[in-house]
Amino acid sequence: MAFKIIEGCVNCWACEPLCPSQAIALAASHFLIDARKCTECEGEFAEPQCASICPVEGVILDGLGVPVNPPGSLTGIPPERLAAAMAEIQAR
Amino acid sequence: MELKVQSPGGCASSGCGSSGDRLAYLPEAIRAKVNNHPCFSEDAHHHYARMHVAVAPACNIQCHYCNRKYDCSNESRPGVVSELLTPDQAVKKVLAVAANIPQMTVLGIAGPGDPLANPERTLETFRQLSEKAPDIKLCVSTNGLALPSVVEELCKHNIEHVTITINCVDPDVGAKIYPWIFWNNRRIKGRRAAEILIEQQQKGLEMLVARGVLVKVNSVLIPGVNEEHLKEVSRVVKAKGAFLHNVMPLIAEAEHGTFYGLMGQRGPTSEELQTLQDACAGDMAMMRHCRQCRADAVGMLGEDRGHEFTLDKIEQMDIDYAAAMTRRAEVHATIEANRAAQRQHSGETFVSLASLKRGLPRKPEPRPVLMAVATTGGGVINQHFGHAREFLVYEASSQDVRFIGARKVDLYCSGGDSCGEAETKLQKTIRALAGCEVVLCAKIGYEPWGQLEAAGIAPNGEHAMEPIEEAIAAVYRELEESGRLEPSVAEPRRLSA
Ligand code: SF4
Ligand code: SF4
Ligand code: SF4
């Protein structure tokens, strides 16, 4: 099983140096994970490193194809609270 | 000559005319260190240049005002993408620029991400440079999270200046600015993330001060989030030994795709920014001329000569740095002689202002006036109004001419053609100049002239190529003589209180 970087990656370079398996590399469009090399960080770290530092929601998928950082998980604002949070911020 | 009136803040003359004054409270050794640093000395930025190289792409935290598609927002305007260099390429570029622009005295690493989240790349660049170009000062900027872990290493490479962006010392405030950090191989979210970040920033500040490294603190003013709190930040960092505190405006436009931009968080107005800077200035030295320069900018502050030093052009240059160093030393000596002469000159201006005041002892103090200046550097008024992308703002009073800060015209646009049509740009300029009564420039077109006057800002092109402070003092004197500086109604009350 391997993780996957999909479209939406902003090429911020954060994940690349952290990968214990050197599975991440910059490709033509954006960074990609070499599925043959990715170990899901098993035995190295408690949490997959790439998905723990990636600043963009939804662009890293786990071995089952599920986004590790779903909408709202990185902004700290779940989708259902978005409108309220926006109103609050705009009142500043 | 000796009669410059002392303002309560201890600044004896114009902020720009003499960098020493605002830093008067600092020990001589530290003043000497900042004297030629264009980012720290209000005077030096007219004469010396800095450059940044973008070698460190990754970042270990998220700030709500940053879109990580672009360069670190702590160091650049949003929407800028720098060309990423390897340490070897960066060293080559620095040597080429230093040989061609002798005024370049400072090399900084400020991104495009957090330089200390990429310690190997940053430290390798510094190691090579301190060996090959000992006449270049090195500095680095950081969000502070990884700072304590690299302080020892940094000190080995003779880093003189470190800038830490500190937006808060209270985790509850921090939680509104930083959604998460990457810490000990985990992502930490919410208040706890802010707590760790603050701890590390403060620890890093203390460690650097203990080792004699100059520390500057940057803060981003976020209305409704930290504007009151920044006064506390200013107190805390000063107590710990930071030597300058620079408050920058939040830039949050939806098109930059930052969290704040998309959510509609507003940035501060020029007045809000200035009020806060004034409030913090009572507390410690403030750096007001910061232009939030690009991480890969080359040239005098506010100007960009990066296109002259692209990688392919550098490849073809053959740099004899030993020879360059001799030339550089000569240029620096000339600049110092000019600065000394200019200081002398502006000193005389202030005496005449003071004596003018003595001549009118019964009159109440004329009110101070804000004036904006279009300049490309060198300490003189030498820019066409329409070409100015930023203005230096000074406060003239009967006592002195004081540098207040730089206002960017394109603060809210990504630059160049995307600024919209000419009229919009003029409107933006007028908005940026809010509060100023006069704008001094080398030349100005007919149309902007009329619109400026309509907005209550008097354009003035009569002092082209004159030293800034001297011209401002002259204009202030004219205003006073024409009776336009009667104190406002509120003033006498404040004076008697
Ligand atoms: S999950 Fe771990 S091993 Fe796989 S790409 Fe990400 S960092 Fe590398
Ligand atoms: S951390 Fe995320 S956005 Fe950044 S390069 Fe890796 S996958 Fe792309
Ligand atoms: S530290 Fe700089 S690069 Fe990192 S998130 Fe903040 S502004 Fe962006």
Coordinates of C-alpha atoms and ligand atoms in Angstrom, one line a residue:
Chain A
M1 CA 0.0 0.0 0.0
A2 CA 1.2 3.5 -0.7
F3 CA 0.2 7.1 -0.3
K4 CA -0.5 9.3 -3.2
I5 CA -0.2 13.0 -4.0
I6 CA -2.8 14.2 -6.4
E7 CA -3.6 17.4 -8.3
G8 CA -3.8 20.4 -6.0
C9 CA -0.3 20.0 -4.6
V10 CA 1.2 23.5 -4.5
N11 CA 4.8 22.3 -4.7
C12 CA 5.7 23.7 -1.3
W13 CA 8.5 21.1 -0.8
A14 CA 7.6 20.5 2.8
C15 CA 7.0 16.7 2.4
E16 CA 10.0 15.8 0.3
P17 CA 12.8 16.0 2.8
L18 CA 10.7 14.3 5.5
C19 CA 10.0 11.0 3.7
P20 CA 12.0 8.2 5.3
S21 CA 11.8 6.2 2.1
Q22 CA 12.9 8.9 -0.4
A23 CA 9.6 8.1 -2.2
I24 CA 8.7 11.7 -3.0
A25 CA 10.0 13.7 -6.0
L26 CA 9.1 16.7 -8.0
A27 CA 7.5 15.7 -11.3
A28 CA 6.4 17.8 -14.3
S29 CA 3.2 18.9 -12.8
H30 CA 3.7 18.6 -9.0
F31 CA 5.3 16.3 -6.4
L32 CA 4.5 12.7 -6.7
I33 CA 5.0 9.6 -4.5
D34 CA 6.7 6.5 -6.0
A35 CA 4.2 3.8 -5.0
R36 CA 7.0 1.2 -5.1
K37 CA 9.1 3.1 -2.5
C38 CA 6.4 4.4 -0.1
T39 CA 6.2 2.4 3.1
E40 CA 3.5 4.5 4.6
C41 CA 6.2 5.3 7.2
E42 CA 5.6 1.9 8.8
G43 CA 8.2 1.3 11.5
E44 CA 9.6 4.8 11.1
F45 CA 7.1 7.2 12.4
A46 CA 3.7 6.9 14.2
E47 CA 2.2 9.1 11.5
P48 CA 2.8 9.4 7.8
Q49 CA 5.2 12.3 7.5
C50 CA 4.1 13.7 4.1
A51 CA 0.4 13.9 5.2
S52 CA 1.4 15.4 8.6
I53 CA 3.1 18.5 7.1
C54 CA 1.2 19.0 3.8
P55 CA -0.5 22.4 4.0
V56 CA -3.2 21.6 1.4
E57 CA -6.4 19.7 2.3
G58 CA -7.3 16.8 0.1
V59 CA -4.1 16.4 -1.9
I60 CA -2.6 13.4 -0.1
L61 CA -4.6 10.1 -0.3
D62 CA -3.9 7.1 1.9
G63 CA -3.6 3.5 0.7
L64 CA -7.3 3.3 0.3
G65 CA -7.6 6.4 -1.7
V66 CA -9.1 8.4 1.1
P67 CA -7.9 12.0 1.7
V68 CA -5.8 12.1 4.9
N69 CA -6.6 15.8 5.4
P70 CA -10.3 16.2 4.6
P71 CA -11.9 19.6 4.1
G72 CA -11.8 21.7 7.3
S73 CA -9.1 19.5 8.9
L74 CA -6.3 22.0 8.3
T75 CA -8.1 25.3 8.6
G76 CA -9.6 24.1 11.8
I77 CA -13.1 25.1 10.5
P78 CA -15.5 22.3 9.6
P79 CA -17.5 23.0 6.5
E80 CA -20.8 23.4 8.4
R81 CA -19.2 26.2 10.5
L82 CA -17.7 28.0 7.5
A83 CA -20.4 30.6 7.0
A84 CA -20.5 31.5 10.7
A85 CA -16.7 31.7 10.9
M86 CA -16.6 33.9 7.8
A87 CA -19.2 36.3 9.3
E88 CA -17.2 36.5 12.5
I89 CA -13.9 37.2 10.7
Q90 CA -15.5 39.8 8.5
A91 CA -16.9 41.7 11.5
R92 CA -13.3 42.3 12.7
Chain B
M1 CA 24.5 74.0 15.3
E2 CA 24.1 72.4 18.7
L3 CA 20.5 73.6 19.1
K4 CA 18.4 70.9 17.9
V5 CA 15.3 70.6 20.1
Q6 CA 15.1 67.3 21.8
S7 CA 11.7 65.5 21.5
P8 CA 10.7 63.3 24.5
G9 CA 11.5 60.2 22.6
G10 CA 15.1 61.1 22.6
C11 CA 15.3 61.6 18.8
A12 CA 17.4 64.7 18.2
S13 CA 17.0 64.9 14.5
S14 CA 15.3 63.5 11.5
G15 CA 14.9 59.7 11.6
C16 CA 16.4 59.4 8.2
G17 CA 19.1 61.9 8.5
S18 CA 20.9 60.1 11.3
S19 CA 20.4 56.5 12.1
G20 CA 22.1 56.8 15.4
D21 CA 19.5 58.9 17.1
R22 CA 16.7 56.4 17.3
L23 CA 19.1 53.8 18.4
A24 CA 20.7 56.1 20.9
Y25 CA 19.9 53.8 23.8
L26 CA 21.9 50.9 22.4
P27 CA 25.5 50.2 23.3
E28 CA 28.1 51.5 20.8
A29 CA 29.0 48.0 19.5
I30 CA 25.4 47.3 18.5
R31 CA 25.0 50.7 16.9
A32 CA 28.0 50.0 14.8
K33 CA 26.6 46.7 13.7
V34 CA 23.4 48.2 12.5
N35 CA 24.9 51.3 11.0
N36 CA 25.4 49.9 7.6
H37 CA 22.5 47.5 7.5
P38 CA 19.8 48.7 5.1
C39 CA 17.1 46.8 6.8
F40 CA 17.9 48.1 10.3
S41 CA 19.2 51.6 9.9
E42 CA 16.8 54.3 8.8
D43 CA 19.6 56.2 7.1
A44 CA 21.6 53.3 5.7
H45 CA 18.7 52.1 3.5
H46 CA 19.2 55.2 1.4
H47 CA 22.8 54.2 0.6
Y48 CA 23.3 50.5 1.0
A49 CA 21.6 47.5 -0.5
R50 CA 20.6 44.1 0.7
M51 CA 19.7 40.9 -1.2
H52 CA 18.0 37.7 -0.3
V53 CA 18.5 34.3 -1.8
A54 CA 15.7 31.8 -1.9
V55 CA 17.3 28.5 -0.8
A56 CA 14.9 27.2 1.8
P57 CA 11.5 26.1 0.4
A58 CA 9.8 24.1 3.1
C59 CA 7.8 25.4 6.1
N60 CA 6.9 23.8 9.4
I61 CA 3.9 25.8 10.4
Q62 CA 0.8 27.4 8.8
C63 CA 0.0 31.1 9.1
H64 CA -3.5 32.1 8.1
Y65 CA -2.1 34.9 6.0
C66 CA 0.0 32.7 3.8
N67 CA -0.7 30.7 0.7
R68 CA 2.1 28.2 0.5
K69 CA 2.0 28.2 -3.2
Y70 CA 3.9 31.5 -2.9
D71 CA 6.9 32.8 -0.8
C72 CA 6.7 33.1 2.9
S73 CA 4.3 35.9 3.7
N74 CA 6.3 37.0 6.7
E75 CA 9.0 38.1 4.3
S76 CA 7.3 38.9 1.0
R77 CA 4.2 40.4 -0.3
P78 CA 1.8 37.5 -1.1
G79 CA 1.7 36.2 -4.6
V80 CA 5.4 36.3 -5.2
V81 CA 7.3 33.1 -6.3
S82 CA 11.0 33.2 -6.1
E83 CA 13.4 31.1 -8.1
L84 CA 14.6 28.3 -5.8
L85 CA 18.4 28.0 -5.7
T86 CA 20.7 25.3 -4.4
P87 CA 23.2 26.6 -1.8
D88 CA 25.9 26.5 -4.5
Q89 CA 23.9 28.5 -6.9
A90 CA 23.0 31.0 -4.2
V91 CA 26.6 31.5 -3.2
K92 CA 27.5 32.1 -6.8
K93 CA 24.8 34.6 -7.2
V94 CA 25.7 36.5 -4.1
L95 CA 29.3 36.8 -5.1
A96 CA 28.3 38.1 -8.6
V97 CA 26.0 40.7 -7.1
A98 CA 28.4 41.8 -4.5
A99 CA 31.1 42.3 -7.2
N100 CA 28.7 44.3 -9.4
I101 CA 26.8 46.2 -6.8
P102 CA 29.4 47.3 -4.1
Q103 CA 26.5 48.9 -2.1
M104 CA 25.3 45.4 -1.4
T105 CA 26.4 44.7 2.2
V106 CA 23.8 42.3 3.5
L107 CA 22.8 38.8 2.5
G108 CA 19.7 37.4 4.0
I109 CA 17.9 34.1 3.7
A110 CA 14.2 34.5 4.2
G111 CA 12.6 31.8 2.3
P112 CA 10.7 31.0 0.2
G113 CA 9.7 29.0 3.2
D114 CA 11.1 29.0 6.7
P115 CA 14.9 29.0 6.5
L116 CA 15.2 27.0 9.7
A117 CA 12.8 24.4 8.6
N118 CA 15.4 23.7 6.0
P119 CA 18.5 24.0 8.2
E120 CA 21.0 22.1 6.0
R121 CA 20.4 24.3 2.9
T122 CA 20.4 27.5 4.9
L123 CA 23.5 26.7 7.0
E124 CA 25.4 25.4 3.9
T125 CA 24.9 28.7 2.2
F126 CA 26.1 30.7 5.2
R127 CA 29.1 28.5 5.8
Q128 CA 30.3 29.0 2.2
L129 CA 29.7 32.8 2.3
S130 CA 31.4 33.5 5.6
E131 CA 34.4 31.8 4.1
K132 CA 34.4 33.3 0.6
A133 CA 33.0 36.8 1.3
P134 CA 33.8 37.9 4.8
D135 CA 32.7 41.5 4.0
I136 CA 29.1 40.6 3.6
K137 CA 26.8 40.5 6.7
L138 CA 24.6 37.5 7.0
C139 CA 21.1 37.4 8.4
V140 CA 18.2 35.1 8.5
S141 CA 14.5 35.3 9.2
T142 CA 12.3 32.6 10.8
N143 CA 9.0 31.9 12.3
G144 CA 10.9 30.7 15.3
L145 CA 9.6 27.1 15.7
A146 CA 13.0 25.5 14.9
L147 CA 15.1 28.3 16.2
P148 CA 16.3 26.9 19.5
S149 CA 17.5 23.7 17.8
V150 CA 19.8 25.6 15.4
V151 CA 21.0 28.5 17.5
E152 CA 24.4 26.8 18.2
E153 CA 24.9 26.1 14.6
L154 CA 23.9 29.6 13.5
C155 CA 26.4 31.1 15.9
K156 CA 29.2 29.1 14.4
H157 CA 28.6 30.8 11.1
N158 CA 28.8 34.3 12.5
I159 CA 25.3 35.3 11.9
E160 CA 24.9 38.9 13.1
H161 CA 21.1 39.3 12.7
V162 CA 18.1 37.1 13.1
T163 CA 14.6 38.2 12.5
I164 CA 11.8 36.4 14.2
T165 CA 8.2 36.9 13.2
I166 CA 6.3 37.1 16.5
N167 CA 2.6 37.9 16.2
C168 CA 1.6 37.0 19.7
V169 CA 2.7 35.9 23.2
D170 CA -0.7 34.6 24.1
P171 CA -1.8 31.1 22.8
D172 CA -5.4 32.2 22.6
V173 CA -4.5 34.9 20.2
G174 CA -2.1 32.6 18.4
A175 CA -4.8 30.0 17.8
K176 CA -6.6 32.6 15.6
I177 CA -3.4 33.0 13.5
Y178 CA -1.8 29.6 13.3
P179 CA -4.1 26.6 12.7
W180 CA -1.3 24.0 13.0
I181 CA 2.4 23.4 13.4
F182 CA 4.6 20.4 12.5
W183 CA 6.4 19.4 15.7
N184 CA 8.4 16.3 16.6
N185 CA 7.1 14.5 13.4
R186 CA 3.5 15.2 14.2
R187 CA 0.9 17.8 13.2
I188 CA -0.3 19.7 16.2
K189 CA -3.5 21.8 15.9
G190 CA -5.3 24.5 17.7
R191 CA -4.3 26.3 20.9
R192 CA -1.6 23.7 21.8
A193 CA 0.1 24.5 18.4
A194 CA 0.3 28.2 19.2
E195 CA 1.5 27.4 22.7
I196 CA 4.5 25.4 21.4
L197 CA 5.3 28.0 18.7
I198 CA 5.3 30.8 21.2
E199 CA 7.5 28.9 23.7
Q200 CA 10.0 28.1 20.9
Q201 CA 10.0 31.7 19.6
Q202 CA 10.7 33.2 23.1
K203 CA 13.3 30.5 23.9
G204 CA 15.1 31.2 20.6
L205 CA 15.0 35.0 21.3
E206 CA 16.5 34.5 24.7
M207 CA 19.2 32.1 23.4
L208 CA 20.3 34.5 20.7
V209 CA 20.4 37.5 23.0
A210 CA 22.5 35.5 25.5
R211 CA 25.0 34.8 22.7
G212 CA 25.2 38.4 21.6
V213 CA 23.3 38.0 18.3
L214 CA 21.1 41.0 17.2
V215 CA 17.4 40.0 17.1
K216 CA 14.8 41.9 15.3
V217 CA 11.1 41.1 15.8
N218 CA 8.5 41.4 13.0
S219 CA 4.8 41.4 13.8
V220 CA 1.9 41.3 11.4
L221 CA -0.9 43.6 12.5
I222 CA -4.2 41.7 12.1
P223 CA -7.2 43.9 12.9
G224 CA -9.5 42.4 15.4
V225 CA -7.0 39.6 16.3
N226 CA -3.8 41.1 17.7
E227 CA -3.7 44.9 17.3
E228 CA -4.1 45.6 21.1
H229 CA -2.0 42.5 21.9
L230 CA 1.0 43.7 19.9
K231 CA 1.7 46.4 22.5
E232 CA 2.2 43.5 24.9
V233 CA 4.4 41.7 22.4
S234 CA 6.5 44.8 22.0
R235 CA 7.0 45.0 25.8
V236 CA 7.9 41.4 26.1
V237 CA 10.4 41.2 23.3
K238 CA 12.1 44.4 24.3
A239 CA 12.4 43.1 27.9
K240 CA 14.1 40.0 26.5
G241 CA 16.6 42.1 24.5
A242 CA 15.2 42.3 20.9
F243 CA 16.7 45.5 19.5
L244 CA 14.0 46.4 17.0
H245 CA 10.3 45.8 16.6
N246 CA 8.8 46.1 13.2
V247 CA 5.0 46.1 12.8
M248 CA 3.8 45.2 9.3
P249 CA 0.3 45.4 7.9
L250 CA -1.6 42.2 7.1
I251 CA -2.1 41.9 3.4
A252 CA -5.2 39.7 2.8
E253 CA -6.7 39.7 -0.7
A254 CA -9.0 37.0 -1.9
E255 CA -7.0 36.5 -5.1
H256 CA -3.9 35.4 -3.1
G257 CA -5.9 32.5 -1.8
T258 CA -4.8 32.8 1.8
F259 CA -7.2 31.7 4.5
Y260 CA -7.7 35.3 5.7
G261 CA -8.0 36.5 2.1
L262 CA -10.7 34.0 1.3
M263 CA -12.5 34.5 4.6
G264 CA -12.7 38.2 4.2
Q265 CA -10.4 39.2 7.0
R266 CA -9.4 42.9 6.4
G267 CA -6.0 44.4 6.6
P268 CA -5.3 47.6 8.7
T269 CA -5.7 51.1 7.3
S270 CA -2.6 53.3 7.0
E271 CA -3.8 55.2 10.0
E272 CA -4.4 52.0 12.1
L273 CA -0.9 50.9 11.3
Q274 CA 0.6 54.2 12.1
T275 CA -1.3 54.5 15.4
L276 CA 0.0 51.1 16.5
Q277 CA 3.5 51.9 15.4
D278 CA 3.4 55.1 17.4
A279 CA 2.0 53.2 20.5
C280 CA 4.8 50.6 20.3
A281 CA 7.5 53.3 19.5
G282 CA 7.1 54.7 23.0
D283 CA 8.2 51.3 24.2
M284 CA 11.1 50.6 21.9
A285 CA 12.9 51.3 18.7
M286 CA 10.6 50.7 15.8
M287 CA 11.7 50.1 12.3
R288 CA 9.3 51.9 10.0
H289 CA 11.0 51.9 6.7
C290 CA 10.6 48.2 6.0
R291 CA 9.3 47.6 2.5
Q292 CA 8.5 43.9 3.0
C293 CA 11.0 43.2 0.2
R294 CA 10.9 40.2 -2.0
A295 CA 12.9 37.2 -0.9
D296 CA 15.0 37.2 -4.0
A297 CA 15.2 41.0 -4.5
V298 CA 18.5 42.5 -5.5
G299 CA 19.3 46.1 -5.2
M300 CA 18.6 49.0 -3.1
L301 CA 15.6 48.6 -0.8
G302 CA 12.4 49.1 -2.8
E303 CA 14.1 48.6 -6.1
D304 CA 14.7 45.2 -7.8
R305 CA 17.6 44.4 -10.0
G306 CA 17.1 40.6 -9.9
H307 CA 16.7 40.3 -13.7
E308 CA 20.4 41.3 -14.1
F309 CA 21.5 38.3 -12.1
T310 CA 19.6 35.3 -13.4
L311 CA 21.3 32.0 -13.2
D312 CA 22.3 31.8 -16.9
K313 CA 23.8 35.3 -16.7
I314 CA 25.7 34.4 -13.5
E315 CA 27.1 31.3 -15.1
Q316 CA 28.9 33.5 -17.7
M317 CA 30.4 35.9 -15.1
D318 CA 33.9 35.3 -13.9
I319 CA 34.2 36.8 -10.4
D320 CA 37.5 37.8 -8.9
Y321 CA 36.2 38.4 -5.4
A322 CA 39.5 39.5 -3.9
A323 CA 39.6 42.4 -6.3
A324 CA 35.9 43.1 -5.8
M325 CA 36.5 43.3 -2.1
T326 CA 39.0 46.1 -2.5
R327 CA 36.6 48.0 -4.8
R328 CA 33.8 47.5 -2.4
A329 CA 35.8 48.9 0.5
E330 CA 36.5 52.0 -1.6
V331 CA 32.8 52.5 -2.4
H332 CA 31.8 52.1 1.2
A333 CA 34.3 54.7 2.3
T334 CA 32.9 57.2 -0.2
I335 CA 29.4 56.5 1.0
E336 CA 30.4 57.1 4.6
A337 CA 31.9 60.4 3.7
N338 CA 28.7 61.5 1.9
R339 CA 26.6 60.4 4.8
A340 CA 28.7 62.4 7.2
A341 CA 28.3 65.4 4.9
Q342 CA 24.6 65.0 4.7
R343 CA 24.2 64.8 8.5
Q344 CA 26.2 68.0 8.8
H345 CA 23.9 69.6 6.3
S346 CA 20.6 68.6 7.8
G347 CA 21.9 69.7 11.2
E348 CA 22.0 73.2 9.9
T349 CA 18.5 73.0 8.6
F350 CA 17.2 72.2 12.0
V351 CA 18.9 75.1 13.7
S352 CA 17.1 77.5 11.3
L353 CA 13.8 75.8 12.2
A354 CA 14.5 76.2 15.9
S355 CA 15.5 79.8 15.6
L356 CA 12.4 80.5 13.6
K357 CA 10.5 79.2 16.6
R358 CA 12.4 81.3 19.0
G359 CA 11.5 84.3 16.9
L360 CA 7.8 83.7 17.6
P361 CA 7.8 83.0 21.3
R362 CA 4.2 84.0 22.0
K363 CA 2.5 81.9 19.3
P364 CA 1.2 78.5 20.2
E365 CA 3.1 75.6 18.7
P366 CA 2.2 75.1 15.0
R367 CA 0.7 71.7 14.4
P368 CA 2.8 68.9 12.9
V369 CA 2.2 68.0 9.2
L370 CA 2.6 64.6 7.5
M371 CA 4.4 64.8 4.1
A372 CA 5.0 62.0 1.6
V373 CA 8.1 61.8 -0.6
A374 CA 8.7 60.0 -3.9
T375 CA 12.3 58.8 -4.0
T376 CA 14.4 55.9 -5.4
G377 CA 17.0 56.3 -2.7
G378 CA 20.1 58.3 -2.0
G379 CA 18.2 60.5 0.5
V380 CA 17.0 62.9 -2.2
I381 CA 13.6 63.6 -3.9
N382 CA 14.2 62.1 -7.3
Q383 CA 11.2 60.2 -8.4
H384 CA 8.3 61.0 -10.7
F385 CA 5.0 60.9 -8.9
G386 CA 3.5 58.5 -11.4
H387 CA 6.5 56.1 -11.1
A388 CA 6.4 55.8 -7.3
R389 CA 5.2 52.5 -6.0
E390 CA 5.8 53.6 -2.5
F391 CA 6.1 56.9 -0.6
L392 CA 8.2 57.7 2.4
V393 CA 6.2 59.5 5.0
Y394 CA 7.7 62.1 7.3
E395 CA 6.3 64.2 10.1
A396 CA 7.4 67.8 10.1
S397 CA 7.0 69.8 13.3
S398 CA 8.6 73.0 14.5
Q399 CA 11.1 70.8 16.2
D400 CA 12.3 68.3 13.6
V401 CA 11.6 66.3 10.6
R402 CA 10.9 62.7 11.6
F403 CA 10.7 59.6 9.4
I404 CA 7.4 57.8 10.0
G405 CA 7.2 55.0 7.6
A406 CA 6.9 53.8 4.0
R407 CA 3.5 53.4 2.4
K408 CA 3.1 51.1 -0.6
V409 CA 0.8 52.1 -3.4
D410 CA 0.4 48.6 -4.6
L411 CA 0.0 47.2 -1.1
Y412 CA -3.3 45.6 -2.2
C413 CA -2.4 44.4 -5.7
S414 CA 0.0 41.9 -7.0
G415 CA 1.9 44.5 -9.0
G416 CA 2.4 45.8 -12.5
D417 CA -0.4 45.4 -15.0
S418 CA -2.8 43.7 -12.6
C419 CA -3.3 47.0 -10.8
G420 CA -6.1 48.0 -13.1
E421 CA -6.4 51.1 -15.1
A422 CA -4.6 54.3 -14.4
E423 CA -7.4 56.0 -12.6
T424 CA -7.8 53.2 -10.2
K425 CA -4.1 53.3 -9.4
L426 CA -4.2 57.0 -8.8
Q427 CA -7.2 56.5 -6.4
K428 CA -5.1 53.8 -4.6
T429 CA -2.2 56.2 -4.4
I430 CA -4.4 58.8 -2.9
R431 CA -5.8 56.3 -0.4
A432 CA -2.3 55.3 0.6
L433 CA -1.4 58.9 1.2
A434 CA -4.4 59.5 3.6
G435 CA -3.4 61.9 6.3
C436 CA -0.6 63.5 4.3
E437 CA -1.0 67.1 3.4
V438 CA 1.9 67.5 1.0
V439 CA 3.5 65.1 -1.5
L440 CA 7.0 65.9 -2.7
C441 CA 8.2 64.4 -6.0
A442 CA 10.6 65.2 -8.8
K443 CA 7.8 65.7 -11.3
I444 CA 4.1 65.2 -11.5
G445 CA 1.5 65.1 -14.3
Y446 CA -1.3 67.5 -14.8
E447 CA -4.2 65.1 -14.0
P448 CA -2.9 63.6 -10.8
W449 CA -2.1 67.2 -9.7
G450 CA -5.8 68.1 -9.8
Q451 CA -7.0 65.0 -8.1
L452 CA -4.5 65.2 -5.3
E453 CA -5.5 68.8 -4.6
A454 CA -9.1 67.8 -4.6
A455 CA -8.2 65.2 -2.0
G456 CA -6.5 67.8 0.2
I457 CA -3.0 66.8 -0.6
A458 CA -0.7 69.5 -2.1
P459 CA 1.6 68.2 -4.8
N460 CA 5.0 69.8 -4.8
G461 CA 7.7 69.4 -7.5
E462 CA 9.8 72.4 -6.5
H463 CA 12.4 70.5 -4.5
A464 CA 13.5 67.9 -7.1
M465 CA 16.9 66.5 -6.3
E466 CA 17.1 68.2 -2.9
P467 CA 17.9 66.2 0.3
I468 CA 14.6 65.0 1.7
E469 CA 14.7 66.5 5.2
E470 CA 15.9 69.8 4.0
A471 CA 13.1 70.1 1.5
I472 CA 10.4 69.1 4.0
A473 CA 11.7 71.6 6.5
A474 CA 11.5 74.3 3.8
V475 CA 7.9 73.4 2.8
Y476 CA 6.9 73.3 6.5
R477 CA 8.4 76.8 7.0
E478 CA 6.4 78.0 4.0
L479 CA 3.2 76.6 5.3
E480 CA 3.9 78.1 8.7
E481 CA 4.6 81.5 7.2
S482 CA 1.4 81.5 5.2
G483 CA -0.5 80.9 8.4
R484 CA -1.7 77.4 7.5
L485 CA -0.4 75.7 10.6
E486 CA -2.5 77.3 13.3
P487 CA -3.0 74.6 16.0
S488 CA -6.3 72.8 15.8
V489 CA -9.0 73.6 18.3
A490 CA -8.3 70.5 20.3
E491 CA -4.7 71.3 20.8
P492 CA -4.7 74.0 23.5
R493 CA -6.8 71.8 25.7
R494 CA -4.4 68.9 25.3
L495 CA -1.5 71.2 26.1
S496 CA -3.1 72.6 29.3
A497 CA -4.1 69.1 30.5
Ligands
SF4_1 S1 3.7 8.0 3.7 FE1 5.8 8.1 4.5 S2 6.9 6.8 3.2 FE2 5.0 7.2 2.1 S3 5.5 9.0 0.8 FE3 4.6 9.7 2.7 S4 6.4 10.2 4.0 FE4 7.1 8.8 2.3
SF4_2 S1 3.5 19.0 1.3 FE1 1.6 18.8 0.1 S2 1.5 20.6 -1.2 FE2 3.6 20.5 -0.4 S3 4.7 19.5 -2.0 FE3 4.1 17.9 -0.6 S4 2.1 17.2 -1.4 FE4 2.6 19.2 -2.4
SF4_3 S1 6.1 31.0 8.3 FE1 6.1 32.0 6.3 S2 6.0 30.3 4.8 FE2 5.4 29.5 6.8 S3 3.2 29.6 6.8 FE3 4.0 31.4 7.8 S4 4.1 33.0 6.3 FE4 3.9 31.0 5.2

